[in-house]
Amino acid sequence: MTVQEKPAQSAVPEGVYDLPVTDIRHYTDRLFFFRTERPSGFRFRSGEFVMIGLPPEVMGGKTVWRAYSIASPAWEEHIDFYSIKVPDGPLTSKLMDIEVGDTVWMRKKPTGTLVHDALVPGKRLFLLCTGTGIAPFASIIRDPETYEKFEKVYVIHTCRDNAELQYGFDLVDEIANHEILAEIVGDKLVHWASCTRQDADTGKGVHAGRMTDMMRSGTLYEELGIEPLNPETCRVMICGSMAMLKDCANLCEEAGLAEGSNSEPGQYVIERAFVG
Ligand code: A2P
């Protein structure tokens, strides 16, 4: 939308930030990344989510709110989001057209269970995600606390096709080239990616098939050269569709891990990858 076309701006409601968009990357026709300014008073824990909306004048009169994981770590000066585009989705059908300089509304209160506080101490952290479910882990893998708490961190990401996996590859590259993070992370971070609806780009290290099938068969652990999930050393965070959450939670339960929450930390935690 150009400046001339913009209708008069609505007043920002109490408890809401009006955030200028500073960067946008369209990964595929289904997925995009956007960055906003970060208000000085806004605090959150890496892995949490917030409610996002667009001003009513862009929405035909009424703001629709959707949950979005914050994809940047708690120490960053900006806020990142990674979103699906749903052509008939009430919010994303509009959000996908935002441009740098437009504003996004964000409710001030962050929340969520994909946080370190919800897990008891362990040695290996598995971050299981499909599609935009990688967003909270984009935050977690760039938080130094993650590497103070765990010896090894495995990001396991399954998408429909190779292009949808690119954001994960970009994150790992960014960490490897980051002045401070590269040293903190060292060889503790392992990125494992797979796709299900296209021939896997094996040259890039992409595997074929769902992570859940390869966890069940054991091939994922064999490839990584590690022992399967166990409750003594392994902690798991899961973010994806309802079906994926259920399957991954079952794998955790079968391995003897107990679900945790903010009030009662456990060995694994889940959160839905939000859509709409
Ligand atoms: P598949 O292509 O076999 O359905 P989506 O974009 O629909 O959210 O899916 C993202 C990825 O998650 C796809 O690769 C999809 O595989 C995979 N997926 C869907 N359901 C599950 C599940 N229950 N367990 C693991 N992966 C799943």
CSV table of C-alpha atoms and ligand atoms in Angstrom, one decimal:
chain,number,residue,atom,x,y,z
A,1,MET,CA,0.0,0.0,0.0
A,2,THR,CA,1.4,3.4,-0.9
A,3,VAL,CA,1.4,6.4,1.5
A,4,GLN,CA,-1.2,8.2,-0.6
A,5,GLU,CA,-3.6,5.3,-0.4
A,6,LYS,CA,-3.5,5.0,3.4
A,7,PRO,CA,-6.7,5.8,5.2
A,8,ALA,CA,-6.6,7.8,8.4
A,9,GLN,CA,-5.0,5.7,11.2
A,10,SER,CA,-7.1,4.4,14.0
A,11,ALA,CA,-6.2,5.1,17.6
A,12,VAL,CA,-4.0,2.4,19.1
A,13,PRO,CA,-6.0,0.6,21.9
A,14,GLU,CA,-4.8,0.3,25.5
A,15,GLY,CA,-2.4,-2.6,26.0
A,16,VAL,CA,-1.4,-2.7,22.3
A,17,TYR,CA,1.9,-1.6,20.6
A,18,ASP,CA,1.8,-0.1,17.1
A,19,LEU,CA,5.0,-1.5,15.5
A,20,PRO,CA,6.6,-0.2,12.3
A,21,VAL,CA,7.6,-3.1,9.9
A,22,THR,CA,11.3,-2.7,9.1
A,23,ASP,CA,12.0,-5.8,6.9
A,24,ILE,CA,10.1,-8.5,5.0
A,25,ARG,CA,11.3,-11.7,3.2
A,26,HIS,CA,8.9,-13.8,1.2
A,27,TYR,CA,10.3,-17.4,1.2
A,28,THR,CA,7.6,-19.1,-0.8
A,29,ASP,CA,4.1,-18.4,-1.9
A,30,ARG,CA,3.0,-19.9,1.5
A,31,LEU,CA,5.6,-18.6,3.9
A,32,PHE,CA,7.1,-15.2,4.8
A,33,PHE,CA,9.2,-13.5,7.4
A,34,PHE,CA,8.8,-10.0,8.8
A,35,ARG,CA,10.6,-7.8,11.3
A,36,THR,CA,9.3,-4.9,13.4
A,37,GLU,CA,10.8,-2.4,15.7
A,38,ARG,CA,10.9,-3.4,19.4
A,39,PRO,CA,9.3,-1.1,21.9
A,40,SER,CA,11.8,-0.2,24.6
A,41,GLY,CA,9.6,-1.5,27.5
A,42,PHE,CA,8.7,-4.8,25.9
A,43,ARG,CA,10.1,-7.9,27.6
A,44,PHE,CA,9.6,-11.6,26.8
A,45,ARG,CA,11.3,-15.0,27.2
A,46,SER,CA,12.8,-16.6,24.1
A,47,GLY,CA,10.2,-19.1,22.8
A,48,GLU,CA,7.1,-17.1,23.8
A,49,PHE,CA,4.2,-15.9,21.6
A,50,VAL,CA,2.2,-12.7,21.3
A,51,MET,CA,-1.1,-11.7,19.7
A,52,ILE,CA,-0.7,-9.9,16.4
A,53,GLY,CA,-3.3,-7.9,14.4
A,54,LEU,CA,-3.6,-5.2,11.8
A,55,PRO,CA,-5.2,-1.8,12.4
A,56,PRO,CA,-9.0,-1.8,11.6
A,57,GLU,CA,-8.6,0.5,8.6
A,58,VAL,CA,-6.6,-2.3,6.9
A,59,MET,CA,-9.0,-5.0,8.0
A,60,GLY,CA,-12.2,-3.5,6.8
A,61,GLY,CA,-13.2,-2.2,10.2
A,62,LYS,CA,-12.3,-4.8,12.8
A,63,THR,CA,-8.9,-6.1,14.0
A,64,VAL,CA,-8.5,-9.8,14.0
A,65,TRP,CA,-6.0,-11.2,16.5
A,66,ARG,CA,-3.8,-14.3,15.9
A,67,ALA,CA,-1.1,-15.9,18.0
A,68,TYR,CA,2.4,-15.6,16.6
A,69,SER,CA,5.6,-17.0,18.1
A,70,ILE,CA,8.4,-14.4,18.4
A,71,ALA,CA,11.1,-15.7,16.1
A,72,SER,CA,13.9,-13.5,17.4
A,73,PRO,CA,15.7,-14.0,20.8
A,74,ALA,CA,15.0,-12.1,23.9
A,75,TRP,CA,18.2,-10.0,23.6
A,76,GLU,CA,17.5,-8.7,20.1
A,77,GLU,CA,16.7,-5.0,19.4
A,78,HIS,CA,14.0,-5.9,16.8
A,79,ILE,CA,11.1,-8.5,16.8
A,80,ASP,CA,10.9,-11.2,14.1
A,81,PHE,CA,7.9,-13.2,13.0
A,82,TYR,CA,7.6,-16.1,10.5
A,83,SER,CA,4.2,-16.5,9.0
A,84,ILE,CA,2.1,-18.7,6.8
A,85,LYS,CA,0.0,-17.0,4.0
A,86,VAL,CA,-3.6,-18.3,3.9
A,87,PRO,CA,-5.3,-16.7,0.9
A,88,ASP,CA,-8.7,-16.7,2.7
A,89,GLY,CA,-7.3,-16.4,6.2
A,90,PRO,CA,-8.8,-13.4,8.0
A,91,LEU,CA,-5.5,-12.0,9.1
A,92,THR,CA,-2.8,-13.6,7.0
A,93,SER,CA,-4.5,-12.8,3.7
A,94,LYS,CA,-3.9,-9.1,4.6
A,95,LEU,CA,-0.7,-9.5,6.6
A,96,MET,CA,1.0,-11.1,3.6
A,97,ASP,CA,0.7,-7.8,1.7
A,98,ILE,CA,2.4,-5.6,4.3
A,99,GLU,CA,5.3,-3.5,3.3
A,100,VAL,CA,8.2,-1.9,5.1
A,101,GLY,CA,6.9,1.2,6.8
A,102,ASP,CA,3.4,-0.2,7.5
A,103,THR,CA,2.5,-0.9,11.1
A,104,VAL,CA,1.4,-4.1,12.8
A,105,TRP,CA,-0.4,-4.2,16.1
A,106,MET,CA,0.9,-6.4,18.9
A,107,ARG,CA,-0.7,-7.0,22.3
A,108,LYS,CA,1.7,-6.3,25.1
A,109,LYS,CA,1.6,-9.5,27.0
A,110,PRO,CA,3.7,-12.4,25.8
A,111,THR,CA,3.1,-16.0,27.0
A,112,GLY,CA,3.8,-19.6,26.1
A,113,THR,CA,5.2,-23.0,27.2
A,114,LEU,CA,8.2,-23.4,24.8
A,115,VAL,CA,10.5,-21.8,27.3
A,116,HIS,CA,13.4,-23.0,29.4
A,117,ASP,CA,11.4,-22.5,32.6
A,118,ALA,CA,9.0,-25.3,31.6
A,119,LEU,CA,11.8,-27.9,31.2
A,120,VAL,CA,13.8,-29.6,34.0
A,121,PRO,CA,17.6,-29.7,33.4
A,122,GLY,CA,18.9,-32.1,30.8
A,123,LYS,CA,21.8,-32.7,28.4
A,124,ARG,CA,20.3,-32.8,24.9
A,125,LEU,CA,17.5,-30.5,23.7
A,126,PHE,CA,15.4,-31.6,20.7
A,127,LEU,CA,13.4,-28.9,19.0
A,128,LEU,CA,10.9,-30.7,16.8
A,129,CYS,CA,8.9,-28.6,14.3
A,130,THR,CA,7.0,-28.6,11.0
A,131,GLY,CA,6.4,-25.6,8.7
A,132,THR,CA,6.2,-22.3,10.6
A,133,GLY,CA,6.6,-24.3,13.8
A,134,ILE,CA,10.3,-23.4,13.6
A,135,ALA,CA,9.5,-19.8,14.6
A,136,PRO,CA,9.8,-20.2,18.4
A,137,PHE,CA,13.0,-22.2,17.9
A,138,ALA,CA,14.5,-19.5,15.8
A,139,SER,CA,14.3,-17.6,19.1
A,140,ILE,CA,15.6,-20.4,21.3
A,141,ILE,CA,18.6,-21.4,19.2
A,142,ARG,CA,19.9,-17.8,19.2
A,143,ASP,CA,19.6,-17.4,23.0
A,144,PRO,CA,22.9,-18.0,24.8
A,145,GLU,CA,20.9,-19.5,27.8
A,146,THR,CA,20.1,-22.5,25.6
A,147,TYR,CA,23.8,-23.4,25.3
A,148,GLU,CA,24.4,-22.8,29.0
A,149,LYS,CA,21.7,-25.4,29.8
A,150,PHE,CA,22.3,-28.0,27.1
A,151,GLU,CA,25.4,-29.8,25.7
A,152,LYS,CA,23.7,-30.4,22.4
A,153,VAL,CA,20.7,-28.8,20.6
A,154,TYR,CA,19.0,-30.6,17.7
A,155,VAL,CA,16.6,-28.6,15.5
A,156,ILE,CA,14.5,-31.2,13.6
A,157,HIS,CA,12.4,-29.5,10.9
A,158,THR,CA,10.1,-31.2,8.4
A,159,CYS,CA,8.3,-29.2,5.6
A,160,ARG,CA,6.4,-29.9,2.4
A,161,ASP,CA,9.3,-28.9,0.1
A,162,ASN,CA,12.9,-27.8,0.0
A,163,ALA,CA,12.1,-24.1,-0.3
A,164,GLU,CA,10.1,-24.1,2.9
A,165,LEU,CA,13.2,-25.3,4.7
A,166,GLN,CA,15.3,-22.3,3.7
A,167,TYR,CA,14.5,-20.2,6.7
A,168,GLY,CA,16.1,-22.9,8.9
A,169,PHE,CA,19.2,-22.9,6.8
A,170,ASP,CA,19.4,-19.1,6.9
A,171,LEU,CA,19.2,-19.2,10.7
A,172,VAL,CA,22.0,-21.7,11.0
A,173,ASP,CA,24.1,-19.6,8.6
A,174,GLU,CA,23.4,-16.5,10.6
A,175,ILE,CA,24.5,-18.1,13.8
A,176,ALA,CA,27.7,-19.5,12.2
A,177,ASN,CA,28.6,-15.9,11.0
A,178,HIS,CA,27.5,-14.0,14.1
A,179,GLU,CA,30.3,-12.3,15.9
A,180,ILE,CA,29.3,-13.5,19.4
A,181,LEU,CA,26.8,-16.4,18.9
A,182,ALA,CA,29.2,-18.4,16.7
A,183,GLU,CA,31.6,-18.8,19.7
A,184,ILE,CA,28.8,-19.5,22.2
A,185,VAL,CA,27.1,-22.1,20.0
A,186,GLY,CA,30.2,-23.8,18.6
A,187,ASP,CA,29.3,-27.3,17.5
A,188,LYS,CA,26.5,-27.6,20.0
A,189,LEU,CA,23.8,-26.9,17.4
A,190,VAL,CA,22.7,-29.6,14.9
A,191,HIS,CA,20.2,-28.8,12.1
A,192,TRP,CA,18.3,-31.8,10.6
A,193,ALA,CA,15.8,-31.0,7.8
A,194,SER,CA,13.5,-33.1,5.8
A,195,CYS,CA,10.7,-32.7,3.2
A,196,THR,CA,7.8,-34.8,2.3
A,197,ARG,CA,6.2,-33.7,-1.0
A,198,GLN,CA,9.2,-33.1,-3.2
A,199,ASP,CA,12.5,-34.9,-3.9
A,200,ALA,CA,14.8,-33.9,-1.1
A,201,ASP,CA,17.7,-31.7,-2.0
A,202,THR,CA,20.3,-34.2,-0.7
A,203,GLY,CA,23.1,-32.0,-1.8
A,204,LYS,CA,22.0,-29.6,0.8
A,205,GLY,CA,21.6,-32.3,3.4
A,206,VAL,CA,17.8,-32.5,3.2
A,207,HIS,CA,16.3,-35.9,4.1
A,208,ALA,CA,13.1,-37.4,2.6
A,209,GLY,CA,10.1,-38.1,4.8
A,210,ARG,CA,8.5,-37.1,8.1
A,211,MET,CA,10.7,-36.8,11.2
A,212,THR,CA,8.2,-38.8,13.1
A,213,ASP,CA,8.6,-41.8,10.8
A,214,MET,CA,12.3,-41.6,11.1
A,215,MET,CA,12.2,-41.3,14.9
A,216,ARG,CA,10.0,-44.3,15.1
A,217,SER,CA,12.2,-46.4,12.8
A,218,GLY,CA,15.4,-45.1,14.5
A,219,THR,CA,17.0,-43.9,11.3
A,220,LEU,CA,17.0,-40.3,12.5
A,221,TYR,CA,19.0,-41.2,15.6
A,222,GLU,CA,21.3,-43.4,13.6
A,223,GLU,CA,22.0,-40.6,11.2
A,224,LEU,CA,22.7,-38.2,14.0
A,225,GLY,CA,24.9,-40.8,15.7
A,226,ILE,CA,23.0,-40.6,19.0
A,227,GLU,CA,20.9,-42.7,21.4
A,228,PRO,CA,17.1,-42.5,21.0
A,229,LEU,CA,15.1,-40.3,23.3
A,230,ASN,CA,15.4,-41.1,27.0
A,231,PRO,CA,14.0,-39.3,30.1
A,232,GLU,CA,17.4,-39.0,31.9
A,233,THR,CA,19.2,-36.8,29.4
A,234,CYS,CA,16.7,-35.6,26.7
A,235,ARG,CA,14.4,-32.7,26.8
A,236,VAL,CA,12.0,-31.9,23.9
A,237,MET,CA,10.1,-28.9,22.6
A,238,ILE,CA,7.5,-29.5,19.9
A,239,CYS,CA,5.7,-27.0,17.6
A,240,GLY,CA,3.6,-27.9,14.6
A,241,SER,CA,0.1,-28.9,13.5
A,242,MET,CA,-2.3,-30.7,16.0
A,243,ALA,CA,-1.6,-34.0,14.3
A,244,MET,CA,2.2,-33.5,14.5
A,245,LEU,CA,2.0,-32.4,18.1
A,246,LYS,CA,0.0,-35.6,19.0
A,247,ASP,CA,2.4,-37.9,17.2
A,248,CYS,CA,5.5,-36.3,18.7
A,249,ALA,CA,4.0,-36.2,22.2
A,250,ASN,CA,3.2,-39.9,21.8
A,251,LEU,CA,6.9,-40.6,20.9
A,252,CYS,CA,8.0,-38.7,24.0
A,253,GLU,CA,5.5,-40.5,26.3
A,254,GLU,CA,6.5,-43.9,24.8
A,255,ALA,CA,10.1,-43.0,25.6
A,256,GLY,CA,9.1,-42.2,29.2
A,257,LEU,CA,9.3,-38.4,29.1
A,258,ALA,CA,6.7,-36.4,31.0
A,259,GLU,CA,5.0,-33.2,29.8
A,260,GLY,CA,6.0,-29.9,31.5
A,261,SER,CA,4.4,-26.5,31.9
A,262,ASN,CA,5.5,-23.2,33.3
A,263,SER,CA,4.1,-24.1,36.8
A,264,GLU,CA,5.3,-27.7,36.7
A,265,PRO,CA,8.5,-28.2,34.5
A,266,GLY,CA,8.8,-31.5,32.8
A,267,GLN,CA,10.8,-33.3,30.1
A,268,TYR,CA,8.9,-32.2,27.1
A,269,VAL,CA,6.6,-29.2,26.1
A,270,ILE,CA,4.3,-28.6,23.2
A,271,GLU,CA,2.7,-25.6,21.5
A,272,ARG,CA,0.6,-25.4,18.4
A,273,ALA,CA,2.0,-23.7,15.3
A,274,PHE,CA,-0.5,-21.0,14.8
A,275,VAL,CA,-2.3,-20.4,11.6
A,276,GLY,CA,-5.0,-18.1,10.2
B,1,A2P,P1,3.1,-34.5,4.8
B,1,A2P,O1,3.4,-33.9,3.5
B,1,A2P,O2,3.4,-36.0,4.8
B,1,A2P,O3,1.7,-34.2,5.3
B,1,A2P,P2,1.8,-28.4,6.7
B,1,A2P,O4,2.4,-27.4,5.8
B,1,A2P,O5,0.6,-29.1,6.2
B,1,A2P,O6,1.6,-27.9,8.1
B,1,A2P,O7,2.8,-29.6,6.9
B,1,A2P,C1,4.2,-29.4,7.2
B,1,A2P,C2,4.9,-30.7,7.2
B,1,A2P,O8,4.5,-31.4,8.3
B,1,A2P,C3,4.7,-31.5,6.0
B,1,A2P,O9,5.9,-32.0,5.5
B,1,A2P,C4,3.8,-32.7,6.5
B,1,A2P,O10,4.1,-33.9,5.9
B,1,A2P,C5,4.3,-32.7,8.0
B,1,A2P,N1,3.4,-33.4,8.8
B,1,A2P,C6,2.0,-33.3,8.8
B,1,A2P,N2,1.5,-34.0,9.8
B,1,A2P,C7,2.5,-34.6,10.5
B,1,A2P,C8,2.6,-35.5,11.6
B,1,A2P,N3,1.5,-35.9,12.2
B,1,A2P,N4,3.8,-35.8,12.0
B,1,A2P,C9,4.9,-35.4,11.4
B,1,A2P,N5,4.9,-34.6,10.3
B,1,A2P,C10,3.7,-34.2,9.9
